[in-house]
């Protein structure tokens, strides 16, 4: 009897132990499953969110940059241009030569398409910086010849603001010495010009150039006249676009800053040929300035509306005009030369007509 009871008790004890073990194992499994499941639930959303954020940054960052650039960078505009050259020959001309710079593609500022000439040039050649179409016409007598060139220009003004916004680190040009030299109309080594240049200060290259630009604007009055050069223009304080450009170029060169004359047309229907300036920046390369931009007279009045004084306000943004560039280191959109017979005198004259329209 005692043995049976003992055996029963042992069996009961074993069952309790087994049940306890089973319960413990189930509890451990449940806890592990809960912890593992909880971690998955916590980690998964974080991982998904991180991935989503990264994707959004990759997608949005270029859009933000693009939008910022669109606000800063002036857009390109398309212009149709047509130049008509009316060649009038009086008497006998043995050999007439007309040289026309051909507008070229220029990175960031000008792209030319559909360019054509009504007369095939005798040759096309390059000088140190321009591409020239030359028309050579022999034995002309009392006649008129009409030559047209036309095309489409996609242009925007490439100014210092644009250069800074684009952060253009241009490769330096190998030889800039020719843009530092004194030459006819740009007398950068003349003591009179050097004296003025020495008074123009600035902490950076940008400041010096900006101050030269403003000096040319504020100390010159526009007047149509023959090209007289930088020195004379500074002395009499007047001249047309070529004089404004000569003055700025000469003062830059006197400060050992490379500068050059640019020739072409303002992209407006009522303007014909024009001269402006390009200055070389160490960081950005060649950047355009138009010192011919004139001052606006502003009336200053008191509280009662009475005129107190007048002030000249100068537009120093130099970023409101667009230009179709034809050539550099030149003052005219064309050059002519001709020879006459020993027996008969002759004369050649060229009249230029410019048509520019926005498309």
Coordinates of C-alpha atoms in Angstrom, one line a residue:
X1 CA 0.0 0.0 0.0
X2 CA 2.8 2.4 1.0
X3 CA 4.6 1.5 -2.2
X4 CA 1.6 2.3 -4.4
X5 CA 1.1 5.6 -2.6
X6 CA 4.8 6.4 -3.0
X7 CA 4.7 5.5 -6.7
X8 CA 1.6 7.7 -7.2
X9 CA 3.2 10.6 -5.4
X10 CA 6.4 10.2 -7.6
X11 CA 4.2 10.1 -10.8
X12 CA 2.3 13.2 -9.6
X13 CA 5.6 15.0 -8.9
X14 CA 7.0 14.1 -12.3
X15 CA 3.8 15.4 -14.0
X16 CA 4.0 18.7 -12.1
X17 CA 7.7 19.1 -13.0
X18 CA 6.9 18.3 -16.7
X19 CA 4.0 20.7 -16.7
X20 CA 6.1 23.4 -15.1
X21 CA 8.8 22.8 -17.7
X22 CA 6.3 23.0 -20.5
X23 CA 4.8 26.2 -19.1
X24 CA 8.3 27.7 -18.7
X25 CA 9.3 26.7 -22.3
X26 CA 6.0 28.2 -23.6
X27 CA 6.6 31.4 -21.6
X28 CA 10.2 31.7 -22.9
X29 CA 9.1 31.1 -26.5
X30 CA 6.3 33.6 -26.1
X31 CA 8.6 36.2 -24.6
X32 CA 11.2 35.7 -27.3
X33 CA 8.5 36.0 -30.0
X34 CA 7.1 39.1 -28.4
X35 CA 10.6 40.7 -28.1
X36 CA 11.5 39.8 -31.6
X37 CA 8.2 40.9 -33.0
X38 CA 8.5 44.2 -31.0
X39 CA 11.9 44.9 -32.4
X40 CA 10.7 44.3 -35.9
X41 CA 7.9 46.6 -35.4
X42 CA 10.2 49.3 -34.0
X43 CA 13.0 48.9 -36.5
X44 CA 11.0 48.5 -39.6
X45 CA 9.3 51.9 -39.6
X46 CA 12.6 53.6 -38.7
X47 CA 14.3 51.9 -41.6
X48 CA 11.5 52.7 -44.0
X49 CA 11.4 56.3 -42.8
X50 CA 15.2 56.7 -43.2
X51 CA 15.0 55.3 -46.7
X52 CA 12.1 57.6 -47.5
X53 CA 14.0 60.6 -46.2
X54 CA 17.1 59.8 -48.2
X55 CA 15.1 59.4 -51.3
X56 CA 13.3 62.7 -50.7
X57 CA 16.7 64.5 -50.1
X58 CA 18.1 63.0 -53.3
X59 CA 15.0 64.0 -55.2
X60 CA 14.4 67.4 -53.6
X61 CA 18.0 68.7 -53.4
X62 CA 18.5 69.1 -57.2
X63 CA 15.0 70.7 -57.4
X64 CA 15.9 73.2 -54.8
X65 CA 19.2 74.0 -56.4
X66 CA 17.5 74.3 -59.8
X67 CA 14.8 76.6 -58.4
X68 CA 17.5 78.8 -56.7
X69 CA 19.5 79.0 -60.0
X70 CA 16.4 79.8 -62.0
X71 CA 15.8 82.8 -59.6
X72 CA 19.5 83.9 -59.9
X73 CA 20.3 83.1 -63.5
X74 CA 18.8 85.2 -66.3
X75 CA 17.1 83.0 -68.9
X76 CA 18.3 82.8 -72.5
X77 CA 16.3 84.7 -75.1
X78 CA 16.1 84.0 -78.8
X79 CA 16.5 86.9 -81.3
X80 CA 16.4 86.8 -85.1
X81 CA 19.0 89.1 -86.6
X82 CA 19.6 90.4 -90.1
X83 CA 22.4 92.7 -91.1
X84 CA 22.2 94.4 -94.5
X85 CA 25.3 96.0 -96.0
X86 CA 24.6 98.4 -98.9
X87 CA 27.8 98.9 -100.9
X88 CA 27.8 102.0 -103.1
X89 CA 30.5 102.3 -105.7
X90 CA 31.0 105.7 -107.4
X91 CA 33.4 105.7 -110.3
X92 CA 35.8 102.8 -110.8
X93 CA 37.2 100.8 -107.9
X94 CA 39.9 98.3 -108.8
X95 CA 39.5 96.0 -105.8
X96 CA 37.0 96.3 -103.0
X97 CA 37.3 94.2 -99.7
X98 CA 34.8 93.9 -97.0
X99 CA 35.6 92.0 -93.7
X100 CA 32.7 90.9 -91.5
X101 CA 33.2 89.1 -88.1
X102 CA 31.0 86.1 -87.9
X103 CA 29.1 85.7 -84.6
X104 CA 30.3 82.6 -82.8
X105 CA 29.0 80.2 -80.2
X106 CA 30.2 81.2 -76.7
X107 CA 29.7 79.0 -73.7
X108 CA 27.2 80.3 -71.1
X109 CA 26.3 83.4 -73.1
X110 CA 25.6 83.0 -76.9
X111 CA 24.6 80.3 -79.3
X112 CA 24.2 81.0 -83.1
X113 CA 22.1 78.9 -85.5
X114 CA 20.8 79.2 -89.0
X115 CA 23.5 81.6 -90.0
X116 CA 23.7 82.4 -93.7
X117 CA 25.1 85.0 -96.1
X118 CA 23.5 86.1 -99.3
X119 CA 26.9 86.2 -101.1
X120 CA 29.5 83.5 -100.7
X121 CA 32.7 85.0 -99.1
X122 CA 36.0 84.9 -101.0
X123 CA 37.5 83.3 -97.9
X124 CA 36.9 82.8 -94.2
X125 CA 39.9 83.2 -91.9
X126 CA 40.8 83.7 -88.2
X127 CA 42.7 86.5 -86.6
X128 CA 43.9 86.1 -83.1
X129 CA 40.4 85.9 -81.6
X130 CA 37.7 86.3 -84.3
X131 CA 36.4 84.4 -87.3
X132 CA 36.2 86.7 -90.3
X133 CA 34.3 86.4 -93.6
X134 CA 36.1 88.4 -96.3
X135 CA 34.4 89.5 -99.5
X136 CA 36.7 90.6 -102.3
X137 CA 35.1 92.2 -105.3
X138 CA 37.3 93.4 -108.2
X139 CA 36.6 95.9 -111.0
X140 CA 33.5 97.6 -109.7
X141 CA 32.1 100.7 -111.5
X142 CA 29.2 102.9 -110.6
X143 CA 27.1 100.1 -109.0
X144 CA 25.4 99.1 -105.8
X145 CA 25.8 95.7 -104.2
X146 CA 23.6 94.5 -101.3
X147 CA 24.9 91.8 -99.0
X148 CA 22.9 90.3 -96.1
X149 CA 23.9 88.1 -93.2
X150 CA 21.3 86.6 -90.9
X151 CA 20.7 84.0 -88.2
X152 CA 19.2 83.3 -84.8
X153 CA 21.0 84.2 -81.6
X154 CA 20.2 82.5 -78.3
X155 CA 21.7 85.0 -75.8
X156 CA 21.9 86.2 -72.3
X157 CA 24.2 88.7 -70.6
X158 CA 27.1 87.0 -69.0
X159 CA 27.9 89.4 -66.1
X160 CA 29.7 89.1 -62.7
X161 CA 26.5 88.2 -60.9
X162 CA 25.9 85.3 -63.3
X163 CA 29.6 84.2 -63.1
X164 CA 29.4 84.2 -59.3
X165 CA 26.1 82.3 -59.2
X166 CA 27.4 79.6 -61.6
X167 CA 30.6 79.4 -59.6
X168 CA 32.6 79.1 -62.8
X169 CA 36.2 78.2 -62.1
X170 CA 37.4 78.7 -65.6
X171 CA 40.8 77.3 -66.7
X172 CA 43.2 80.3 -66.8
X173 CA 44.2 81.6 -70.2
X174 CA 47.8 81.0 -71.1
X175 CA 48.7 84.4 -72.5
X176 CA 46.9 87.6 -71.4
X177 CA 49.8 89.9 -72.0
X178 CA 48.1 91.5 -75.2
X179 CA 45.2 92.6 -73.0
X180 CA 47.5 94.5 -70.7
X181 CA 49.3 96.5 -73.4
X182 CA 48.9 100.1 -74.3
X183 CA 47.7 100.6 -77.8
X184 CA 46.0 103.3 -80.0
X185 CA 42.9 104.7 -78.3
X186 CA 43.7 102.6 -75.1
X187 CA 46.7 104.5 -73.7
X188 CA 47.0 102.6 -70.5
X189 CA 50.7 103.5 -70.0
X190 CA 50.0 107.3 -70.2
X191 CA 50.9 109.1 -67.0
X192 CA 47.5 110.9 -67.1
X193 CA 45.6 107.6 -67.1
X194 CA 47.9 105.9 -64.6
X195 CA 47.3 108.9 -62.2
X196 CA 43.6 108.3 -62.4
X197 CA 43.9 104.6 -62.1
X198 CA 46.1 104.9 -58.9
X199 CA 43.2 106.8 -57.2
X200 CA 40.8 104.0 -57.8
X201 CA 41.0 101.5 -54.9
X202 CA 39.4 98.3 -53.8
X203 CA 40.1 95.4 -51.5
X204 CA 39.4 92.7 -54.1
X205 CA 39.7 92.3 -57.8
X206 CA 35.9 92.5 -58.0
X207 CA 35.8 95.8 -56.0
X208 CA 38.5 97.4 -58.1
X209 CA 36.8 96.5 -61.4
X210 CA 33.4 97.6 -60.1
X211 CA 34.9 101.0 -59.0
X212 CA 36.6 101.4 -62.4
X213 CA 33.2 100.7 -64.1
X214 CA 31.4 103.3 -61.9
X215 CA 34.2 105.8 -62.5
X216 CA 33.8 105.6 -66.3
X217 CA 30.0 106.0 -65.9
X218 CA 30.1 108.9 -63.5
X219 CA 32.8 110.9 -65.2
X220 CA 31.7 110.7 -68.8
X221 CA 28.8 112.2 -70.7
X222 CA 27.5 110.5 -73.8
X223 CA 28.1 112.4 -77.1
X224 CA 28.3 111.1 -80.6
X225 CA 31.7 112.0 -82.0
X226 CA 34.7 110.5 -83.7
X227 CA 36.8 107.9 -81.8
X228 CA 39.3 110.0 -79.8
X229 CA 40.7 107.5 -77.4
X230 CA 40.7 107.0 -73.7
X231 CA 43.0 109.9 -72.7
X232 CA 41.2 112.6 -74.6
X233 CA 37.8 111.3 -73.6
X234 CA 38.8 111.5 -69.9
X235 CA 40.1 115.0 -70.4
X236 CA 36.9 116.3 -72.0
X237 CA 34.7 113.8 -70.1
X238 CA 32.5 112.8 -73.1
X239 CA 32.3 110.4 -76.0
X240 CA 30.2 107.7 -77.5
X241 CA 30.2 104.0 -76.6
X242 CA 33.7 103.4 -78.0
X243 CA 35.1 106.1 -75.7
X244 CA 33.3 104.8 -72.6
X245 CA 34.8 101.3 -73.5
X246 CA 38.3 102.7 -74.2
X247 CA 38.3 104.5 -70.8
X248 CA 37.3 101.4 -68.8
X249 CA 39.7 99.2 -70.7
X250 CA 42.6 101.6 -70.3
X251 CA 42.0 102.1 -66.6
X252 CA 41.8 98.3 -66.1
X253 CA 45.0 97.7 -68.0
X254 CA 46.7 100.5 -66.0
X255 CA 45.7 98.5 -62.9
X256 CA 47.3 95.4 -64.5
X257 CA 43.8 93.8 -65.0
X258 CA 43.3 92.3 -68.5
X259 CA 40.5 94.0 -70.5
X260 CA 39.4 94.2 -74.1
X261 CA 36.8 95.8 -76.4
X262 CA 33.8 93.9 -77.6
X263 CA 31.7 94.8 -80.6
X264 CA 28.3 93.7 -81.6
X265 CA 24.6 94.8 -81.2
X266 CA 22.3 95.3 -78.3
X267 CA 19.4 92.9 -78.7
X268 CA 16.9 95.6 -79.3
X269 CA 15.4 96.6 -82.6
X270 CA 16.3 100.3 -82.4
X271 CA 20.0 99.9 -81.7
X272 CA 22.7 99.3 -84.3
X273 CA 26.4 98.6 -83.6
X274 CA 27.7 99.0 -80.1
X275 CA 30.9 98.6 -78.1
X276 CA 31.3 97.4 -74.6
X277 CA 34.0 95.8 -72.4
X278 CA 35.1 92.4 -71.2
X279 CA 37.3 92.1 -68.1
X280 CA 39.3 89.1 -67.1
X281 CA 38.6 87.7 -63.6
X282 CA 41.0 85.1 -62.1
X283 CA 38.0 83.0 -60.9
X284 CA 35.5 83.5 -63.7
X285 CA 37.3 84.3 -66.9
X286 CA 36.0 87.0 -69.2
X287 CA 32.9 88.9 -67.9
X288 CA 31.0 91.7 -69.7
X289 CA 30.5 95.3 -68.5
X290 CA 28.8 98.1 -70.4
X291 CA 30.0 101.4 -69.0
X292 CA 27.9 103.4 -71.5
X293 CA 24.9 102.8 -69.3
X294 CA 23.7 106.3 -68.5
X295 CA 22.6 107.9 -65.2
X296 CA 19.0 108.5 -64.3
X297 CA 18.2 111.9 -62.8
X298 CA 16.2 111.6 -59.7
X299 CA 14.3 114.5 -58.1
X300 CA 14.7 114.8 -54.3
X301 CA 11.8 116.6 -52.7
X302 CA 11.0 117.7 -49.1
X303 CA 7.9 116.8 -47.1
X304 CA 5.9 119.5 -48.9
X305 CA 6.8 118.2 -52.3
X306 CA 9.2 121.1 -53.0
X307 CA 12.2 120.2 -55.2
X308 CA 15.4 120.2 -53.0
X309 CA 18.0 118.9 -55.4
X310 CA 18.6 116.4 -58.2
X311 CA 20.8 113.4 -58.0
X312 CA 22.2 111.1 -60.6
X313 CA 21.5 107.5 -59.9
X314 CA 23.7 105.1 -61.9
X315 CA 22.7 101.6 -62.9
X316 CA 25.7 99.6 -61.8
X317 CA 24.0 96.2 -62.2
X318 CA 25.2 95.8 -65.8
X319 CA 22.9 92.8 -66.2
X320 CA 19.8 94.2 -67.8
X321 CA 20.9 94.2 -71.5
X322 CA 21.5 91.3 -73.8
X323 CA 24.0 91.5 -76.7
X324 CA 24.7 89.7 -79.9
X325 CA 28.5 89.6 -80.0
X326 CA 30.2 89.8 -83.4
X327 CA 33.9 90.4 -82.6
X328 CA 36.5 91.4 -80.1
X329 CA 39.3 94.0 -80.2
X330 CA 37.3 95.8 -82.9
X331 CA 35.3 99.0 -83.0
X332 CA 33.1 98.3 -86.0
X333 CA 30.9 95.5 -87.2
X334 CA 32.7 95.7 -90.6
X335 CA 35.9 96.9 -92.1
X336 CA 36.4 98.0 -95.7
X337 CA 39.5 98.7 -97.9
X338 CA 39.7 99.4 -101.6
X339 CA 42.1 100.5 -104.3
X340 CA 41.4 102.7 -107.3
X341 CA 42.7 102.8 -110.8
X342 CA 45.6 105.1 -111.7
X343 CA 43.5 106.6 -114.5
X344 CA 40.1 107.0 -112.8
X345 CA 39.2 108.0 -109.3
X346 CA 36.7 105.9 -107.4
X347 CA 35.0 105.8 -104.1
X348 CA 33.3 103.1 -102.0
X349 CA 30.8 103.5 -99.2
X350 CA 29.1 101.0 -97.0
X351 CA 25.8 101.6 -95.2
X352 CA 24.8 99.1 -92.5
X353 CA 21.2 98.4 -91.5
X354 CA 20.4 96.1 -88.5
X355 CA 17.2 94.3 -87.9
X356 CA 16.8 92.5 -84.6
X357 CA 13.5 91.0 -83.3
X358 CA 12.7 88.8 -80.3
X359 CA 11.2 85.4 -81.2

